[in-house]
Coordinates of C-alpha atoms in Angstrom, one line a residue:
X26 CA 34.1 -6.6 9.8
X27 CA 34.8 -3.5 7.8
X28 CA 34.0 -0.3 9.8
X29 CA 31.0 1.6 8.5
X30 CA 33.0 4.7 7.9
X31 CA 35.3 2.8 5.5
X32 CA 32.7 0.4 4.1
X33 CA 31.1 3.1 2.0
X34 CA 34.3 4.6 0.6
X35 CA 35.2 3.8 -3.0
X36 CA 38.3 1.6 -3.4
X37 CA 41.0 2.6 -5.7
X38 CA 42.9 0.3 -8.1
X39 CA 46.1 2.3 -8.4
X40 CA 47.8 1.4 -5.1
X41 CA 47.2 -2.3 -5.7
X42 CA 48.5 -2.1 -9.2
X43 CA 51.7 -0.3 -8.0
X44 CA 52.2 -3.1 -5.4
X45 CA 52.1 -5.7 -8.2
X46 CA 54.6 -3.8 -10.3
X47 CA 56.9 -3.4 -7.2
X48 CA 56.7 -7.1 -6.6
X49 CA 57.8 -7.8 -10.2
X50 CA 60.7 -5.3 -10.0
X51 CA 61.8 -6.9 -6.7
X52 CA 61.9 -10.3 -8.4
X53 CA 64.0 -8.8 -11.2
X54 CA 66.5 -7.3 -8.8
X55 CA 66.9 -10.6 -7.0
X56 CA 67.5 -12.4 -10.3
X57 CA 70.2 -9.9 -11.3
X58 CA 71.9 -10.3 -8.0
X59 CA 71.8 -14.0 -8.5
X60 CA 73.5 -13.6 -11.8
X61 CA 76.2 -11.4 -10.4
X62 CA 76.8 -13.6 -7.3
X63 CA 79.3 -16.0 -8.9
X64 CA 81.6 -13.1 -10.0
X65 CA 81.3 -11.4 -6.7
X66 CA 82.4 -14.6 -4.8
X67 CA 85.6 -15.2 -6.9
X68 CA 88.7 -15.1 -4.6
X69 CA 90.6 -11.9 -5.0
X70 CA 94.4 -11.9 -6.0
X71 CA 94.2 -15.1 -8.1
X72 CA 95.6 -14.4 -11.5
X73 CA 93.9 -15.5 -14.6
X74 CA 95.5 -18.6 -16.1
X75 CA 97.0 -18.3 -19.6
X76 CA 96.0 -20.9 -22.2
X77 CA 98.4 -23.8 -22.0
X78 CA 100.0 -25.3 -25.0
X79 CA 98.4 -28.6 -24.3
X80 CA 95.8 -29.6 -21.8
X81 CA 95.9 -32.8 -19.8
X82 CA 92.8 -35.0 -19.7
X83 CA 92.2 -34.2 -16.1
X84 CA 92.4 -30.5 -16.8
X85 CA 90.0 -30.9 -19.7
X86 CA 87.5 -32.6 -17.5
X87 CA 87.7 -29.9 -14.9
X88 CA 87.1 -27.2 -17.6
X89 CA 84.0 -29.0 -18.8
X90 CA 82.6 -29.2 -15.3
X91 CA 83.2 -25.5 -14.8
X92 CA 81.4 -24.7 -18.0
X93 CA 78.4 -26.8 -17.0
X94 CA 78.3 -25.1 -13.6
X95 CA 78.4 -21.7 -15.2
X96 CA 75.5 -22.7 -17.5
X97 CA 73.4 -23.9 -14.6
X98 CA 74.2 -20.7 -12.7
X99 CA 72.9 -18.7 -15.6
X100 CA 69.7 -20.7 -16.3
X101 CA 68.3 -20.7 -12.7
X102 CA 68.3 -16.9 -12.2
X103 CA 66.8 -16.5 -15.7
X104 CA 64.0 -18.8 -14.7
X105 CA 63.4 -16.9 -11.5
X106 CA 63.4 -13.6 -13.4
X107 CA 60.8 -15.0 -15.9
X108 CA 58.6 -16.4 -13.1
X109 CA 58.7 -13.0 -11.3
X110 CA 57.8 -11.1 -14.5
X111 CA 54.9 -13.6 -15.3
X112 CA 53.5 -13.3 -11.8
X113 CA 53.6 -9.6 -11.8
X114 CA 51.9 -9.4 -15.2
X115 CA 49.2 -11.8 -14.1
X116 CA 48.6 -9.8 -11.0
X117 CA 48.4 -6.6 -12.9
X118 CA 46.0 -8.0 -15.5
X119 CA 43.8 -9.6 -12.9
X120 CA 43.5 -6.3 -11.0
X121 CA 42.6 -4.3 -14.1
X122 CA 40.0 -6.8 -15.1
X123 CA 38.5 -6.8 -11.6
X124 CA 38.4 -3.0 -11.5
X125 CA 36.7 -2.8 -14.9
X126 CA 33.9 -5.1 -13.9
X127 CA 33.4 -3.8 -10.4
X128 CA 29.9 -2.4 -9.6
X129 CA 30.9 -0.5 -6.5
X130 CA 32.2 3.1 -6.6
X131 CA 35.8 3.5 -7.8
X132 CA 35.5 1.0 -10.6
X133 CA 36.6 1.5 -14.2
X134 CA 33.9 2.6 -15.0
X135 CA 31.5 2.8 -12.1
X136 CA 27.9 2.6 -13.2
X137 CA 24.7 3.0 -11.1
X138 CA 23.6 0.1 -9.1
X139 CA 20.7 -1.8 -10.7
X140 CA 17.4 -1.5 -9.0
X141 CA 13.7 -0.4 -9.5
X142 CA 13.0 3.2 -10.3
X143 CA 11.2 5.4 -7.8
X144 CA 8.1 5.3 -10.0
X145 CA 8.1 1.5 -9.9
X146 CA 8.4 1.5 -6.1
X147 CA 5.5 3.9 -5.8
X148 CA 3.3 1.6 -8.0
X149 CA 4.2 -1.4 -5.8
X150 CA 3.2 0.6 -2.7
X151 CA -0.1 1.6 -4.2
X152 CA -0.9 -2.0 -5.2
X153 CA 0.0 -3.2 -1.7
X154 CA -2.3 -0.7 -0.1
X155 CA -5.2 -1.7 -2.4
X156 CA -4.6 -5.4 -1.7
X157 CA -4.3 -5.0 2.1
X158 CA -7.4 -2.9 2.2
X159 CA -9.3 -5.6 0.4
X160 CA -8.0 -8.3 2.7
X161 CA -9.1 -6.4 5.8
X162 CA -12.5 -5.5 4.4
X163 CA -13.3 -9.0 3.3
X164 CA -12.1 -10.5 6.6
X165 CA -14.2 -8.1 8.6
X166 CA -17.3 -8.9 6.6
X167 CA -16.9 -12.7 7.0
X168 CA -16.1 -12.3 10.7
X169 CA -19.5 -10.7 11.1
X170 CA -21.2 -13.8 9.6
X171 CA -19.2 -16.1 11.8
X172 CA -20.1 -14.1 14.9
X173 CA -23.8 -14.8 14.3
X174 CA -23.3 -18.5 15.0
X175 CA -20.3 -18.6 17.3
X176 CA -20.0 -17.3 20.9
X177 CA -18.1 -14.1 21.7
X178 CA -15.2 -16.0 23.3
X179 CA -14.6 -18.1 20.2
X180 CA -14.7 -15.1 18.0
X181 CA -12.5 -12.9 20.2
X182 CA -9.1 -14.1 18.8
X183 CA -10.1 -13.3 15.2
X184 CA -11.5 -10.0 16.2
X185 CA -8.1 -9.1 17.7
X186 CA -6.4 -10.3 14.5
X187 CA -8.6 -8.1 12.3
X188 CA -8.1 -5.1 14.5
X189 CA -4.3 -5.7 14.5
X190 CA -4.4 -5.9 10.7
X191 CA -6.5 -2.7 10.6
X192 CA -3.9 -1.0 12.7
X193 CA -1.1 -2.0 10.3
X194 CA -3.1 -0.8 7.4
X195 CA -3.9 2.5 9.1
X196 CA -0.2 3.1 9.7
X197 CA 0.6 2.3 6.0
X198 CA -2.1 4.8 4.9
X199 CA -0.6 7.5 7.2
X200 CA 2.8 6.9 5.7
X201 CA 1.4 7.1 2.2
X202 CA -0.4 10.3 3.0
X203 CA 2.8 12.0 4.3
X204 CA 4.6 10.7 1.3
X205 CA 2.1 12.3 -1.0
X206 CA 2.6 15.6 0.9
X207 CA 6.3 15.4 0.1
X208 CA 7.6 14.1 3.4
X209 CA 10.4 13.0 3.4
X210 CA 12.0 14.9 0.6
X211 CA 15.2 12.9 0.0
X212 CA 15.0 10.1 -2.6
X213 CA 16.7 7.6 -0.4
X214 CA 14.3 8.3 2.5
X215 CA 11.3 8.2 0.2
X216 CA 12.4 4.8 -1.0
X217 CA 12.6 3.7 2.6
X218 CA 9.1 5.1 3.2
X219 CA 7.7 3.1 0.3
X220 CA 9.4 0.0 1.5
X221 CA 7.8 0.6 4.9
X222 CA 4.4 0.9 3.4
X223 CA 4.8 -2.5 1.7
X224 CA 6.1 -4.0 4.9
X225 CA 3.1 -2.8 6.9
X226 CA 0.7 -4.1 4.3
X227 CA 2.6 -7.4 4.2
X228 CA 2.3 -7.7 8.0
X229 CA -1.5 -7.1 7.8
X230 CA -1.7 -10.0 5.3
X231 CA 0.5 -12.2 7.4
X232 CA -1.7 -11.7 10.4
X233 CA -4.8 -12.6 8.5
X234 CA -3.2 -15.6 6.7
X235 CA -1.9 -16.9 10.1
X236 CA -5.5 -17.2 11.4
X237 CA -7.2 -18.4 8.2
X238 CA -7.0 -22.1 9.0
X239 CA -8.2 -21.6 12.6
X240 CA -11.0 -19.4 11.3
X241 CA -12.1 -22.2 8.9
X242 CA -12.2 -24.5 11.9
X243 CA -14.4 -22.0 13.7
X244 CA -16.9 -21.8 10.9
X245 CA -16.6 -25.6 10.1
X246 CA -18.4 -25.1 6.8
X247 CA -16.8 -28.2 5.3
X248 CA -18.8 -30.4 7.8
X249 CA -22.0 -28.6 7.0
X250 CA -23.3 -25.3 5.7
X251 CA -26.8 -25.6 7.1
X252 CA -26.5 -23.0 9.9
X253 CA -24.5 -20.5 7.8
X254 CA -26.9 -20.9 5.0
X255 CA -29.9 -20.2 7.2
X256 CA -28.1 -17.1 8.6
X257 CA -27.4 -15.7 5.1
X258 CA -31.0 -16.4 4.0
X259 CA -32.4 -14.7 7.1
X260 CA -30.3 -11.6 6.4
X261 CA -31.3 -11.7 2.8
X262 CA -35.0 -11.6 3.7
X263 CA -34.5 -8.8 6.1
X264 CA -32.6 -6.7 3.5
X265 CA -35.3 -7.4 0.9
X266 CA -37.8 -5.7 3.2
X267 CA -35.4 -2.8 4.1
X268 CA -34.7 -2.2 0.5
X269 CA -38.3 -1.3 -0.2
X270 CA -38.4 1.0 2.8
X271 CA -35.2 2.7 1.7
X272 CA -36.7 3.3 -1.7
X273 CA -39.8 4.9 -0.1
X274 CA -37.5 7.1 2.0
X275 CA -35.8 8.5 -1.1
X276 CA -39.2 9.2 -2.6
X277 CA -40.1 11.2 0.5
X278 CA -36.9 13.1 0.4
X279 CA -37.5 14.1 -3.3
X280 CA -40.8 15.8 -2.2
X281 CA -39.1 18.4 0.0
X282 CA -35.5 18.6 -1.2
X283 CA -34.0 19.3 -4.6
X284 CA -32.6 16.3 -6.6
X285 CA -29.0 17.3 -5.9
X286 CA -29.6 16.7 -2.2
X287 CA -29.7 12.9 -2.7
X288 CA -26.8 12.8 -5.2
X289 CA -24.6 10.8 -2.8
X290 CA -27.0 7.8 -2.8
X291 CA -28.3 7.9 -6.3
X292 CA -28.6 4.4 -7.6
X293 CA -27.9 2.8 -4.2
X294 CA -31.4 1.0 -4.1
X295 CA -30.9 -0.4 -7.6
X296 CA -27.4 -1.6 -6.7
X297 CA -28.7 -3.2 -3.5
X298 CA -31.3 -5.1 -5.6
X299 CA -28.6 -6.1 -8.0
X300 CA -26.5 -7.6 -5.2
X301 CA -29.5 -9.4 -3.8
X302 CA -30.2 -11.0 -7.2
X303 CA -26.7 -12.3 -7.3
X304 CA -27.1 -13.5 -3.7
X305 CA -30.3 -15.3 -4.6
X306 CA -28.5 -17.2 -7.4
X307 CA -25.6 -18.2 -5.2
X308 CA -27.7 -19.2 -2.2
X309 CA -29.7 -21.5 -4.5
X310 CA -26.5 -23.0 -5.9
X311 CA -25.0 -23.5 -2.4
X312 CA -28.1 -25.4 -1.3
X313 CA -28.2 -27.5 -4.4
X314 CA -24.5 -28.4 -4.1
X315 CA -24.9 -29.2 -0.4
X316 CA -27.7 -31.6 -1.3
X317 CA -25.4 -33.3 -3.7
X318 CA -22.6 -33.5 -1.1
X319 CA -20.4 -31.1 -3.2
X320 CA -19.1 -29.4 -0.2
X321 CA -16.3 -27.3 -1.8
X322 CA -18.6 -25.8 -4.4
X323 CA -21.3 -25.2 -1.8
X324 CA -18.9 -23.3 0.5
X325 CA -17.7 -21.2 -2.4
X326 CA -21.2 -20.2 -3.5
X327 CA -22.2 -19.5 0.1
X328 CA -19.2 -17.2 0.6
X329 CA -20.1 -15.2 -2.5
X330 CA -23.7 -15.0 -1.4
X331 CA -22.7 -13.8 2.1
X332 CA -20.5 -11.0 0.6
X333 CA -23.3 -10.0 -1.7
X334 CA -25.7 -9.8 1.1
X335 CA -23.2 -7.7 3.1
X336 CA -22.8 -5.2 0.3
X337 CA -26.5 -5.0 -0.3
X338 CA -26.8 -4.1 3.4
X339 CA -24.1 -1.4 3.0
X340 CA -26.2 0.2 0.2
X341 CA -29.4 0.1 2.1
X342 CA -27.8 1.3 5.4
X343 CA -26.3 4.2 3.5
X344 CA -29.7 5.3 2.2
X345 CA -31.3 4.9 5.6
X346 CA -28.6 7.0 7.3
X347 CA -28.7 9.6 4.6
X348 CA -32.4 10.2 5.0
X349 CA -32.0 10.4 8.8
X350 CA -29.0 12.7 8.5
X351 CA -31.0 15.0 6.1
X352 CA -33.8 15.4 8.6
X353 CA -31.5 16.1 11.4
X354 CA -29.7 18.7 9.3
X355 CA -32.9 20.4 8.4
X356 CA -33.7 20.8 12.1
X357 CA -30.2 22.1 12.8
X358 CA -29.8 24.7 10.0
X359 CA -31.7 27.6 11.8
X360 CA -29.7 27.1 15.0
X361 CA -26.4 26.8 13.1
X362 CA -27.1 30.0 11.3
X363 CA -27.8 31.8 14.5
X364 CA -24.6 30.4 16.0
X365 CA -22.6 31.5 12.9
X366 CA -23.9 35.0 13.2
X367 CA -22.8 35.1 16.9
X368 CA -19.3 33.9 15.8
X369 CA -19.2 36.7 13.3
X370 CA -20.2 39.3 15.8
X371 CA -17.4 38.2 18.1
X372 CA -15.0 38.3 15.2
X373 CA -16.0 41.9 14.4
X374 CA -15.2 42.8 18.0
X375 CA -11.8 41.3 17.6
X376 CA -11.2 43.0 14.3
X377 CA -12.1 46.4 15.9
X378 CA -9.2 46.1 18.4
X379 CA -6.4 48.4 17.2
X380 CA -3.8 46.1 18.7
X381 CA -4.9 43.2 16.5
X382 CA -3.6 42.9 12.9
X383 CA -7.0 42.3 11.5
X384 CA -6.7 42.9 7.8
X385 CA -7.1 39.2 6.8
X386 CA -9.7 38.7 9.5
X387 CA -11.9 41.5 8.1
X388 CA -11.7 40.0 4.6
X389 CA -12.8 36.7 6.0
X390 CA -15.7 38.3 7.9
X391 CA -16.9 40.0 4.7
X392 CA -16.8 36.7 2.9
X393 CA -18.7 34.9 5.7
X394 CA -21.3 37.7 5.7
X395 CA -21.9 37.2 1.9
X396 CA -22.2 33.4 2.2
X397 CA -24.5 33.5 5.2
X398 CA -26.7 36.0 3.4
X399 CA -27.2 33.5 0.5
X400 CA -27.9 30.7 3.0
X401 CA -30.7 32.8 4.6
X402 CA -32.2 33.5 1.2
X403 CA -32.2 29.8 0.3
X404 CA -33.6 28.8 3.7
X405 CA -36.6 31.1 3.3
X406 CA -37.2 30.9 -0.5
X407 CA -38.0 27.3 -1.1
X408 CA -36.6 23.7 -1.4
X409 CA -33.1 23.5 -0.2
X410 CA -30.5 20.9 0.7
X411 CA -30.1 21.0 4.5
X412 CA -26.7 19.2 4.4
X413 CA -25.3 21.5 1.9
X414 CA -26.4 24.6 3.9
X415 CA -24.8 23.1 7.0
X416 CA -21.7 22.4 5.0
X417 CA -21.4 26.1 3.9
X418 CA -22.2 27.5 7.3
X419 CA -19.6 25.4 9.1
X420 CA -16.9 25.9 6.4
X421 CA -17.3 29.7 6.2
X422 CA -17.4 30.1 10.0
X423 CA -14.4 28.0 10.8
X424 CA -11.7 30.6 9.7
X425 CA -13.3 33.4 11.8
X426 CA -14.7 31.5 14.8
X427 CA -13.0 31.5 18.2
X428 CA -13.6 27.8 18.6
X429 CA -16.8 26.5 17.4
X430 CA -18.7 25.2 20.4
X431 CA -22.3 24.1 20.8
X432 CA -24.5 24.0 17.8
X433 CA -21.7 24.7 15.2
X434 CA -19.6 21.9 16.7
X435 CA -22.6 19.5 16.3
X436 CA -23.2 20.7 12.8
X437 CA -19.6 20.1 11.8
X438 CA -19.6 16.6 13.3
X439 CA -22.8 15.8 11.4
X440 CA -21.5 17.0 8.0
X441 CA -18.1 15.4 8.4
X442 CA -19.6 12.1 9.6
X443 CA -21.9 12.0 6.7
X444 CA -19.2 12.7 4.1
X445 CA -16.9 10.0 5.6
X446 CA -19.8 7.5 5.7
X447 CA -20.8 8.2 2.1
X448 CA -17.2 7.7 0.9
X449 CA -16.8 4.6 3.0
X450 CA -19.9 3.0 1.5
X451 CA -18.9 3.8 -2.0
X452 CA -15.3 2.5 -1.7
X453 CA -16.4 -0.6 0.1
X454 CA -19.0 -1.6 -2.5
X455 CA -16.8 -0.8 -5.5
X456 CA -13.5 -2.0 -4.1
X457 CA -12.9 -4.3 -7.1
X458 CA -11.8 -1.2 -9.1
X459 CA -11.1 1.7 -6.6
X460 CA -7.4 2.6 -6.4
X461 CA -5.0 3.6 -3.7
X462 CA -5.5 7.4 -3.9
X463 CA -9.2 7.3 -3.0
X464 CA -8.5 4.8 -0.2
X465 CA -5.7 6.9 1.2
X466 CA -7.8 10.0 1.3
X467 CA -10.6 8.1 3.0
X468 CA -8.3 6.7 5.6
X469 CA -7.0 10.3 6.3
X470 CA -10.6 11.5 6.6
X471 CA -11.5 8.7 9.0
X472 CA -8.6 9.6 11.2
X473 CA -9.5 13.4 11.3
X474 CA -13.2 13.0 11.8
X475 CA -13.2 13.8 15.5
X476 CA -10.3 16.3 15.8
X477 CA -10.9 18.3 12.6
X478 CA -14.3 17.8 11.1
X479 CA -13.8 20.5 8.4
X480 CA -10.6 18.8 7.0
X481 CA -12.2 15.4 7.4
X482 CA -15.2 16.4 5.3
X483 CA -13.0 17.9 2.6
X484 CA -10.8 14.7 2.4
X485 CA -13.9 12.5 2.3
X486 CA -15.5 14.4 -0.5
X487 CA -12.2 14.2 -2.5
X488 CA -11.9 10.5 -1.8
X489 CA -15.4 9.9 -3.1
X490 CA -14.7 11.9 -6.3
X491 CA -11.5 9.9 -6.9
X492 CA -13.3 6.6 -6.3
X493 CA -16.1 7.6 -8.8
X494 CA -13.4 8.5 -11.3
X495 CA -11.9 5.0 -10.9
X496 CA -15.3 3.4 -11.5
X497 CA -16.0 5.4 -14.6
X498 CA -12.5 4.7 -16.0
X499 CA -12.9 1.0 -15.4
X500 CA -16.5 0.7 -16.7
X501 CA -19.0 -2.0 -15.9
X502 CA -17.6 -5.5 -16.0
X503 CA -18.7 -7.6 -18.9
X504 CA -21.1 -10.1 -17.4
X505 CA -24.5 -11.6 -18.3
X506 CA -27.2 -9.0 -17.6
X507 CA -29.8 -9.6 -14.9
X508 CA -27.5 -12.0 -12.9
X509 CA -25.8 -9.4 -10.7
X510 CA -22.4 -10.9 -11.6
X511 CA -21.2 -7.6 -13.0
X512 CA -21.8 -5.9 -9.6
X513 CA -20.1 -8.8 -7.8
X514 CA -17.0 -8.3 -9.9
X515 CA -17.2 -4.5 -9.4
X516 CA -17.5 -5.0 -5.7
X517 CA -14.6 -7.4 -5.3
X518 CA -16.9 -10.3 -4.2
X519 CA -15.4 -12.5 -6.9
X520 CA -11.6 -12.5 -7.4
X521 CA -11.3 -12.7 -11.2
X522 CA -13.0 -11.8 -14.4
X523 CA -15.1 -15.0 -15.1
X524 CA -18.0 -15.2 -12.7
X525 CA -18.4 -18.9 -13.2
X526 CA -14.8 -19.8 -12.1
X527 CA -13.6 -16.9 -10.0
X528 CA -12.9 -17.6 -6.3
X529 CA -15.0 -16.0 -3.6
X530 CA -13.2 -13.5 -1.4
X531 CA -12.7 -15.0 2.1
X532 CA -11.2 -14.2 5.5
X533 CA -7.4 -14.1 5.0
X534 CA -4.4 -12.4 3.4
X535 CA -2.6 -12.9 0.1
X536 CA -2.0 -16.7 0.5
X537 CA -5.5 -17.7 1.7
X538 CA -8.2 -15.2 0.7
X539 CA -8.9 -17.0 -2.7
X540 CA -9.0 -20.5 -1.2
X541 CA -12.7 -21.0 -2.0
X542 CA -13.4 -21.5 -5.7
X543 CA -16.4 -23.2 -7.3
X544 CA -14.7 -26.5 -8.3
X545 CA -16.1 -28.2 -11.4
X546 CA -18.9 -30.7 -10.6

């Protein structure tokens, strides 16, 4: 095996060409020596014979034999010389041709090795992240439905598989986040990072694909969808009631908060109803197909209905949690404002210490004073957004605080948790069109929620904005109005563009997640 220190060095053609020429010259020298050999071996001291007046027959025969021998002695060396020259020329031509066509360094000429550009590798990594995130989200959603009918021991292996896939995906998102921050800097290392991202995503898909068949056996839908259908219909009825309550909660919020306060959940009740309309259609189709023993179509319609019910639940839960979070924030704002003022007083004491370089600290204190003054005015003057006030209090106090404890810590956790939950709900229910950048930011916010609430909130807000941009850029899918099919395509419930033939997303990775399609009757 070639040593690694030598393997990467460019090979040169010149020494090999010189060797071929030397071989040819050596052959020529041998041939010349062969020509001279008969003269060199003639016995010394033998005089040359004079031409006789008349030659006898025997002498004539001897002369002819001598001439034939001399001719043979000349022909053989000449053939050897020609063969040597031909071999040398062939070796030289072959070496030059090989050097000209070589793709490794040192060739004549040496061009860059073919391969995808860095931009192409980045695009593949983004696509891998989006696909893997969809696999994991869909598998988690179907696992929840399976757990409603199976015991915990039977579900445990699939729970472990989904968690392992989530861990692989989280690692891939971390790699992508660092890549976007410029780490590593060298192009070769960046290529390796992108390949690592693809590898992590592929491993997540492999884990899910490996359990898809066993998961189907656990659900056993092909032998009968009765139990699963009843579970989906029960959740549907529950959500229908909760949707009305969520709508009433938003009307109540509008009475004491400005419209901007509920911007993060605007349209969620309507979208929940849209998913439920789609679920109604697919549940009816599933039951009808089951009655006709069209098992494959029944299972496909059931899966689409289950996913639609799950996304409707995401919308409704987001509204319910928002309303509860808003009330908690309203109760927390006065205490958070008091805590922020205490942090500022402590910061002023530090800034007065002559041994502390406090120029930047004093500027931050002045900025915090100004922001808190505006917060006080809004708190006392009329309708306000409690979550926005908490957001400003926490954000302006963080640079000057000595370690936000107590009420400010609770306020930061509430704001960060709400921002992450809002982004999570939006991405999950629009995953058919949301790209890798929003998902990467959301993953980073999720990871920082406990350790750095301020950074987590900022990342989550940015992820939500990026996801909204993706949705606006894509537009609403072209589907029949009033059927909910457009929302199903937008939410990644159906894997395609035609609602009538698109497969339903199911537990699994790239090889198995689209295995359930509504076969023609």
